[in-house]
Amino acid sequence: MIRGVFALVALLLAFPAWAEVKVESLTTPAGIDVWLVEDHSIPFTALEIRFRGGTSLDAPGKRGAVHLMTALLEEGAGELDARAHARALESLAASFGYSASADDISISARFLTENREEALALLRETIHAPRFDEDAIERVRAQVIASLMSDAKDPDAIARLSFNRLAYGDHPYGSDGEGTPESVSALTRDDLLNAHAGAFARDRLYVAAVGDVTAEDLARIVDDLLADLPETGRPIPGPAEVSLSGGTTVVPFATPQSVAVFGQKGIDRHDPDFFAAYVLNQVLGGGSFESRLMDEVREKRGLTYGVYSYLAPRDLAAVYLGSVASANDRIAEAIEVIREEWSKAATEGVTLKEVEAAKTYLTGAYPLRFDGNGQIARILAGMQMEGLPTDYIATRNDQVQAVTIEDVNRVAAELLDPEGLRFVVVGEPVGLEATVTD
Amino acid sequence: MKAVLSWVAAACCLAGPLFATTINDKVTSFELGNGMQVVVIEDHRAPVLQHMVWYKAGSADEPKGASGVAHFLEHLLFKATDKMEAGEFSATVAANGGRDNAFTSYDYTAYFQSVAADRLELMMQMESDRMVNIRLTPENIATERDVIIEERNSRVENNPRALFSEQMNAVQYFNHRYGVPIIGWRHEMETLDLDDALDFYKTYYAPNNAILVVSGDVVPEQVRELAEQYYGAIPANPDLPERVRTQEPPQTAARRVAFKDARVAQPYVSRSYLAPERDSGDQEKAAALTILAEILGGGQTSYLTERLQFDSNVAVYSGAFYSGTSLDDTTFDIIVVPSEGVELEAAESALDQALADFLRDGVDPEQLGRIKMQLRAAQIYARDNVDAIANRYGRALTSGLTVEDEQAWPDLLQTVTEDQIMTAAREVLRPETSVTGWLMRKDDEVTQ
């Protein structure tokens, strides 16, 4: 295999013949903006609905209310209690997924064309008239608490939550959106009704649909579903201050393999240098076997099964995160190697060859994401939330291609902060000094 | 909501095929001269494809004492060959804008790449190369063995549920390799060496033991032409051993496992029963068991959920699981996670009572109708993800099934009767072939 041959091939790929994802932007009679990819090849539709805010909307002392409320949407609505609702949904072979993150509540619906109206009638009830029956509340509350208790003994969850507490302090980002066993135990039905009233509103709504539906039908469907939501919801909190300093925090936990989450301040999605940072991360730790971290920590030294880093620009803060896991007696070496690579990239930058390889990978892999109706609908809703235009899909690879080695190395020097890179290690690490106590 | 409900009633009783076109129309299969099987699944919506090679060799085919070698070898196939440097395979896929990886199970090892449709030839060129040309060094062995041990740490040692499941499985099988974990027992993984890896490679990696599955924007003729050129050029292995494994003797004693770990937050009861798998031309029983798992524990309206979570507050979660795609006898599994304050013993009793009642009461025809409706719809939704269909064919063909068996499967599920389900349930849900496990907190951890 001659590398030169592949370089030529890669060059050709820079002008790909990808089937266009034709995104249509429409505004419904009631004034809701909707993105649509019409594709009638399979008789079903994926509908993605997002409400900005998510678990960050929890009122003081009510941590976990938005999450529990969201989990209860499928537990009975309108005239149907939980069991009757589930039976009706199964009979239609539709599926509605509800989930709450720190930034949004998402509703991912999938329904057949042949019984679309019936499915949408059910979906409408779950958004507008969830019952929050007492028995359902108790059942789901117990499930949430069981999950929180499990997280308390899961090294990955402990690492993630400990890191967030350090990074964001008292901001909602700094605590678990699912709440604590205590806070969830204390939630009342009124708390859930309040959470519901605060979360679902027109001023924070994003809608995308992909599949077997026309623009005309979709406009009617969306208005039926969402037009009579309240205009405004609960105010979304302000940005979180990222209060990370360097060093290592150790959370003692008896388990054979230490789990580490690491991170530093990140870069905003709208920063003009975002794409340069994105290419930089691909070179440094972006998940493929070719990244520097993967090469140094796994391929050369066998210290881990996986080491990754990623930019995490969220609505209210941007961080640059990573994770690694190594046996207790090897994690110190893994962390040392990662710190060295972080410094090396900051001071010496990366090579032209690495930048070109990263760009080729990122531009080539981008179309692979558009894999199925549901997946495309999720991407479109995400783009709307990020304020991107409908033609972003067509121009995104050009923006990646436009990144130069100079951009990447300037951003590496500015963004990478070896002194500010904090590790949170959960386990019984050997030979690793905790330099910072929490 | 009345309109919805009356429609629902109608849907339940509709037995005939609702949908004219099925995915079967998009599946083509043929065999190369050297015995390599090829399956092509077309989807021309986007100019991308997935290229996979499946070997009929998994952890259950390993020699005694070398557990984990099938998976170890899978890792080592990303090292050097005669023509490529270590790491060059993945780097080349990445340089062509693709993604690649591999996975190992009891009955198979599979390698795949997702790439632009015009890169098929390059993928075949590289994949056929590493079918026969790997070149391993002692350093590869030492480093990659550390990696798989860290992988075991991540997947198993750090997770008490995985450790518990490993013990349950080992107790379920007296005599079959399914009782040994895919990733391997740690003490044997630590001794895996170059010879172990190369022995397994030379025995099983050959075109007459492999299946090529290409899905996406391709036409069968193009796949055939390229496959003949790259894979067809590799001679068959005349010494390929027959795939015969030690089988289970009659299981006549119910077994129990109690696993305690300080890291357990949520105790639960796990039950597994030895169960027949799908056999070529004889899949009816497995079809009945597939639906039985849906009836008992497939979702919010399932029998166990109704009994243990709605009618009583015994459990916070319950579920039943069965996958019939397996070369040899598999398991039918049930899990019950008790509610706060409910002892494992009480949860287990409630489960046994519910199962006894189900065996007495039989199948609710309305529930069966809903399940069949969902299975029919699943065929429509499946067309949105041909790569998942490709995976299904790969698993089936490495598990002793044929393309015809896989094509017949969806319709077979639709024909399953209440009688078949109850017959299968009585045959499989027997204490003598079962293992009941309790995942427990360490005693000293129980205090508040």
CSV table of N, CA and C in Angstrom, one decimal, chain B residues 26 69 73 76 121 126 133 176 201 204 253 277 399 427:
chain,number,residue,atom,x,y,z
B,26,LYS,N,-34.5,-6.6,-1.6
B,26,LYS,CA,-33.2,-5.9,-1.8
B,26,LYS,C,-32.0,-6.7,-1.5
B,69,VAL,N,-8.7,-15.5,22.9
B,69,VAL,CA,-7.8,-15.4,21.7
B,69,VAL,C,-8.6,-14.9,20.5
B,73,LEU,N,-7.1,-11.7,18.6
B,73,LEU,CA,-6.7,-11.7,17.2
B,73,LEU,C,-7.5,-10.6,16.5
B,76,LEU,N,-5.4,-7.7,16.8
B,76,LEU,CA,-4.2,-7.8,16.1
B,76,LEU,C,-4.3,-7.6,14.6
B,121,GLU,N,-13.7,-0.9,-3.7
B,121,GLU,CA,-12.5,-1.7,-4.1
B,121,GLU,C,-11.4,-1.6,-3.2
B,126,MET,N,-7.8,-4.1,0.9
B,126,MET,CA,-7.2,-4.2,2.3
B,126,MET,C,-7.7,-5.3,3.1
B,133,ASN,N,-2.5,-12.2,5.4
B,133,ASN,CA,-1.1,-11.7,5.4
B,133,ASN,C,-0.6,-11.0,6.6
B,176,HIS,N,-20.4,-26.5,27.5
B,176,HIS,CA,-20.3,-25.8,26.2
B,176,HIS,C,-19.5,-24.5,26.5
B,201,TYR,N,-5.7,-17.8,13.8
B,201,TYR,CA,-5.7,-17.1,12.5
B,201,TYR,C,-5.6,-18.1,11.4
B,204,TYR,N,-8.8,-20.5,11.1
B,204,TYR,CA,-10.1,-20.0,10.8
B,204,TYR,C,-10.2,-18.9,9.8
B,253,ALA,N,-30.5,-30.1,37.2
B,253,ALA,CA,-30.5,-29.6,38.5
B,253,ALA,C,-30.6,-28.0,38.4
B,277,GLU,N,-32.0,-22.7,20.0
B,277,GLU,CA,-31.8,-21.6,19.1
B,277,GLU,C,-32.5,-21.8,17.8
B,399,SER,N,-24.2,-18.3,12.3
B,399,SER,CA,-24.9,-19.0,13.4
B,399,SER,C,-25.6,-20.2,12.8
B,427,GLU,N,-41.9,-25.8,27.8
B,427,GLU,CA,-40.7,-26.6,27.5
B,427,GLU,C,-39.4,-25.9,28.1
